[in-house]
Coordinates of C-alpha atoms in Angstrom, one line a residue:
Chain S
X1 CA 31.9 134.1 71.1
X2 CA 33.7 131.3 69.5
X3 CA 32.8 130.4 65.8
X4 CA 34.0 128.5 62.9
X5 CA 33.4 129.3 59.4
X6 CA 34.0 126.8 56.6
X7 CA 33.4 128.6 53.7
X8 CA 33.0 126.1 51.0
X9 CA 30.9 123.0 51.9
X10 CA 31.5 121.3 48.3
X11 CA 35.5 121.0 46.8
X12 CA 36.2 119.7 43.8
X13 CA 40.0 119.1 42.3
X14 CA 41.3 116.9 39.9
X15 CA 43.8 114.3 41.0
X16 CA 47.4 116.0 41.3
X17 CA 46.2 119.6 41.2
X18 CA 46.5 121.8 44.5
X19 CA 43.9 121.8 46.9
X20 CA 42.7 124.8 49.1
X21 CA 40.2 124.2 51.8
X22 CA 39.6 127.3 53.7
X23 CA 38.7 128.5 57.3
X24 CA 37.9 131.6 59.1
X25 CA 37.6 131.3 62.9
X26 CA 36.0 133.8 65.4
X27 CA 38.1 134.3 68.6
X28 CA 38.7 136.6 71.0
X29 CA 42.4 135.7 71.8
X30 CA 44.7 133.5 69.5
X31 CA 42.8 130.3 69.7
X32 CA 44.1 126.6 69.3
X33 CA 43.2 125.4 65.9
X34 CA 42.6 122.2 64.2
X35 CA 42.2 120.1 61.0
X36 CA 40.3 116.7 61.4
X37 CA 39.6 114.3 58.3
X38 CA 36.4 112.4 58.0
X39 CA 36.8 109.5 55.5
X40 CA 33.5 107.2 55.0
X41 CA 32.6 105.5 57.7
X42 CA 35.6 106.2 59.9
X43 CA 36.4 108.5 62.8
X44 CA 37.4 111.7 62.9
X45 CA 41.7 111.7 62.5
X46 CA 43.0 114.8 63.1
X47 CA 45.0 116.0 60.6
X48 CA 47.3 118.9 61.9
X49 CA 47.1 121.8 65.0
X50 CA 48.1 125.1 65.7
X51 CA 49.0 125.5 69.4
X52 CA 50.7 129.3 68.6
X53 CA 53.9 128.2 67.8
X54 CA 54.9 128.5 63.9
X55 CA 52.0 129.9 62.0
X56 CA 52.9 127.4 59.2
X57 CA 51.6 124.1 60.4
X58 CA 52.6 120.5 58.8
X59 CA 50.5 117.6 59.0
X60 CA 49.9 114.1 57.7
X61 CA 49.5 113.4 54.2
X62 CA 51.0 116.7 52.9
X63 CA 48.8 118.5 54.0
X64 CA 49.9 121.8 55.7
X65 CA 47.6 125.0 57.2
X66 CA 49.1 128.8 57.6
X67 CA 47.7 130.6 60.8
X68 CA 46.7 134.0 59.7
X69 CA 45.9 136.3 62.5
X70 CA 45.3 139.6 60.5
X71 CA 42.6 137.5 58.4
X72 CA 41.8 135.3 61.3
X73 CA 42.3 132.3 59.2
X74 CA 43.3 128.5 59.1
X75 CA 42.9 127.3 55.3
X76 CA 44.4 123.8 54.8
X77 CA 46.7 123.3 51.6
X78 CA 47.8 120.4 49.6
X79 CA 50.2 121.3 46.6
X80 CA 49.0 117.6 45.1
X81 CA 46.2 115.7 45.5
X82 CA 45.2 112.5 45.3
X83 CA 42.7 109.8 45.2
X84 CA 42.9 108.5 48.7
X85 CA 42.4 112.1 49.9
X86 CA 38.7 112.4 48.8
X87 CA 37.1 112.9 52.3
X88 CA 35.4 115.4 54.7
X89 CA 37.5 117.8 56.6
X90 CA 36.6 119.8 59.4
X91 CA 38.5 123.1 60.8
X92 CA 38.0 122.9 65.1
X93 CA 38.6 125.4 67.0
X94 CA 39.8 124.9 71.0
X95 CA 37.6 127.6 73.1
X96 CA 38.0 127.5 76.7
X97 CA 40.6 124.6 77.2
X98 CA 38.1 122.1 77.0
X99 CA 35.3 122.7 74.4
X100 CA 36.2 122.2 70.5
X101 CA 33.7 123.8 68.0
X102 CA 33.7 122.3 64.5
X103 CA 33.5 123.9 61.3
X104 CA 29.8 122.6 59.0
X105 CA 32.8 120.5 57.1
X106 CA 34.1 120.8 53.2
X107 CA 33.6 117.8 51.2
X108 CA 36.7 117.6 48.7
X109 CA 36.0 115.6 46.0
X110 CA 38.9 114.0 44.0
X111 CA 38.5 113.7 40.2
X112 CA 40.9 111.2 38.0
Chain K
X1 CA 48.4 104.1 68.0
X2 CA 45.9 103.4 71.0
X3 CA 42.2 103.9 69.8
X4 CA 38.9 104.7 71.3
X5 CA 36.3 102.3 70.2
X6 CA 32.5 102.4 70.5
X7 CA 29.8 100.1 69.8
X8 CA 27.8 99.3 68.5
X9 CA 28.7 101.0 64.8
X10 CA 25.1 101.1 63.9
X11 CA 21.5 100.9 67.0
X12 CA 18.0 100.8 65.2
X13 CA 15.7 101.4 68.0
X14 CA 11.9 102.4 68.5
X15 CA 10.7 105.8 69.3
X16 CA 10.2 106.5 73.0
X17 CA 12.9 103.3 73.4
X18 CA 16.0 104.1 75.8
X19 CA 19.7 103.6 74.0
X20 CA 23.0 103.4 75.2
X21 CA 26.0 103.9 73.3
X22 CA 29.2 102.1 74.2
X23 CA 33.2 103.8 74.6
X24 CA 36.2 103.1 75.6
X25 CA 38.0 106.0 75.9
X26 CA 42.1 105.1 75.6
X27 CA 43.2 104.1 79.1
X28 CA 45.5 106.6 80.4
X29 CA 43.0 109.8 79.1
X30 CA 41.5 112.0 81.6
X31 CA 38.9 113.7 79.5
X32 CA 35.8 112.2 77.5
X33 CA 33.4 113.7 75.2
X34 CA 30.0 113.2 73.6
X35 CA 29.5 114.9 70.0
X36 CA 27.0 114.0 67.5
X37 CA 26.4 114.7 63.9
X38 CA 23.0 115.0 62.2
X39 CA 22.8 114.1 58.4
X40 CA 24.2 116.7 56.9
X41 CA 25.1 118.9 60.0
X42 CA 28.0 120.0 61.4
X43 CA 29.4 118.4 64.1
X44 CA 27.8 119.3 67.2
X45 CA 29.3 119.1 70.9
X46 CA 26.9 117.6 73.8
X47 CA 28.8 117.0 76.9
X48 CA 32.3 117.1 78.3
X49 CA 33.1 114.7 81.4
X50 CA 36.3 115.0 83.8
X51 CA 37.0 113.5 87.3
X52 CA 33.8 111.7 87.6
X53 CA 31.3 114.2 86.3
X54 CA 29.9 116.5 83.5
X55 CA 32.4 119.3 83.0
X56 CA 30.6 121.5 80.7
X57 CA 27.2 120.0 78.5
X58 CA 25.4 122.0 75.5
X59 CA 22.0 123.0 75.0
X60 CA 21.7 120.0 73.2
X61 CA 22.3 117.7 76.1
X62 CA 18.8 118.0 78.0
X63 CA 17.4 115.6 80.9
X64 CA 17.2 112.4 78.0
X65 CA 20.5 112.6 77.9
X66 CA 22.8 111.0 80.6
X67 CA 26.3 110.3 80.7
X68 CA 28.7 107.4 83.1
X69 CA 31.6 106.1 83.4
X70 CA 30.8 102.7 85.2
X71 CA 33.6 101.2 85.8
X72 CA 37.0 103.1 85.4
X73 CA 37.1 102.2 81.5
X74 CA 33.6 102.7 79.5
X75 CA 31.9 106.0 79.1
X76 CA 28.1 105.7 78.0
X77 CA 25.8 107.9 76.5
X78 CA 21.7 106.8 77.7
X79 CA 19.3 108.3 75.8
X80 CA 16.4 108.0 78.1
X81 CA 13.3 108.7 75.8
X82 CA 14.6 109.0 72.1
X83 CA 13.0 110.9 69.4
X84 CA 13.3 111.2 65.5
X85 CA 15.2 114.2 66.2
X86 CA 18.1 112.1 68.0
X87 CA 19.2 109.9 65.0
X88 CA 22.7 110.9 64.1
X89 CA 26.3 110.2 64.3
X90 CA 27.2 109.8 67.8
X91 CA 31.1 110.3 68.4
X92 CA 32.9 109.5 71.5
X93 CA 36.2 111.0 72.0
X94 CA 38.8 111.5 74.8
X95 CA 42.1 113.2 75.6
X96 CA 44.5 112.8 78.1
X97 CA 44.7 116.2 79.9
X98 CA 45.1 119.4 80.3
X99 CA 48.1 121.2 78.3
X100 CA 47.5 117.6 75.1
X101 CA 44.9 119.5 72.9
X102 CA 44.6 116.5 70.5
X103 CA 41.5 115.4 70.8
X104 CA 40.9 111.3 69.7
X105 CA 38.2 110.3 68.3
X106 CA 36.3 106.6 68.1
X107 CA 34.3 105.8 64.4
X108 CA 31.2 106.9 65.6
X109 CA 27.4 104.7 66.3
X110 CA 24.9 105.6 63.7
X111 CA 21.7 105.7 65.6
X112 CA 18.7 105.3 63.8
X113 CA 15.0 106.1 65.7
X114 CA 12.0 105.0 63.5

């Protein structure tokens, strides 16, 4: 069965300080993985993907995620933060070709 | 970049009332989705729809729930019979085939059922 565990529903940083939002998929073959950002009222933008090509995945904004097989991982990574970045993100998971489970989301909260 | 847009952003309806949720998907995209998200929920999927009908639906998506693409460019969501259980986040997304994983999504319709 397909599964995604976010394991932190609440982050909080201070502006300019790494951030490190994590993810832990269930799979039975190397999945395709995902990073969507949920900013207040606003859609869902996706962020960055793993398609099994590099296991070091850049994205928009800095951001960046590591595919980690052995730990069946996907955390997302920002050496800096900043204001604007204060959001919801969600770690998807592709099962199936067609159906994307989302993670319960991490709130990362931005402090000046 | 091309965007999927629903209305309305926000539907206040009536228990027992029947809803309809508006999308355009982007024009050239072959596959549309329903998800929704309860307060504080995850993100949950309902339906998926390709070449004209449902592809693969949730537990979630009982007989209330109906999906159609009228007319080659909107994709709606009815809500035959809705319940307090229904208000959420309804998202509407699409993608344009198989082999493009990216998945795009519209800002959502916040449905409220008093």
């Amino acid at each position: 069965a397909q599964s995604v565990t976010q394991l932190d529903s609440h982050v909080s940083v201070s502006e300019g300080t790494p951030v490190l939002l994590r993810c832990n998929y269930s799979s039975s073959y190397s999945p395709s993985l995902f990073w969507y950002v949920q900013h207040p009222n606003k859609g869902l933008q996706l962020l960055l993907k793993y398609t099994s090509a590099a296991t070091l995945v850049k994205g928009i904004n800095g951001f960046e995620a590591e595919f980690k097989k052995s730990e069946t991982s996907f955390h997302l990574t920002k050496p800096s933060a900043h204001m604007s970045d204060a959001a919801e993100y969600f770690c998807v998971c592709l099962y199936n070709f067609n159906k994307f489970y989302f993670g319960s989301g991490t709130k990362l909260n931005v402090k000046p | 970049e091309p965007e999927v847009t629903q209305t309305p952003s926000h539907q206040v309806t009536q228990m027992g009332q029947e809803v309809i949720l508006h999308c355009v998907p982007i024009s050239n995209h072959l596959y549309f989705y329903w998800y929704r998200q309860i307060l504080g929920q995850k993100v949950e999927f309902l339906v998926s729809f390709y070449n004209n009908e449902i592809s693969e639906k949730s537990e979630i998506f009982d007989d209330q729930f109906s999906v159609e693409r009228p007319d080659g460019s909107n994709f709606t969501l009815k809500i035959r019979s809705t319940k307090l259980e229904d208000s959420a986040m309804y998202f509407c997304a699409s993608r344009p085939g198989q082999g493009v994983e990216k998945l795009f999504f519209g800002s959502g319709t916040q449905l409220s059922v008093l």
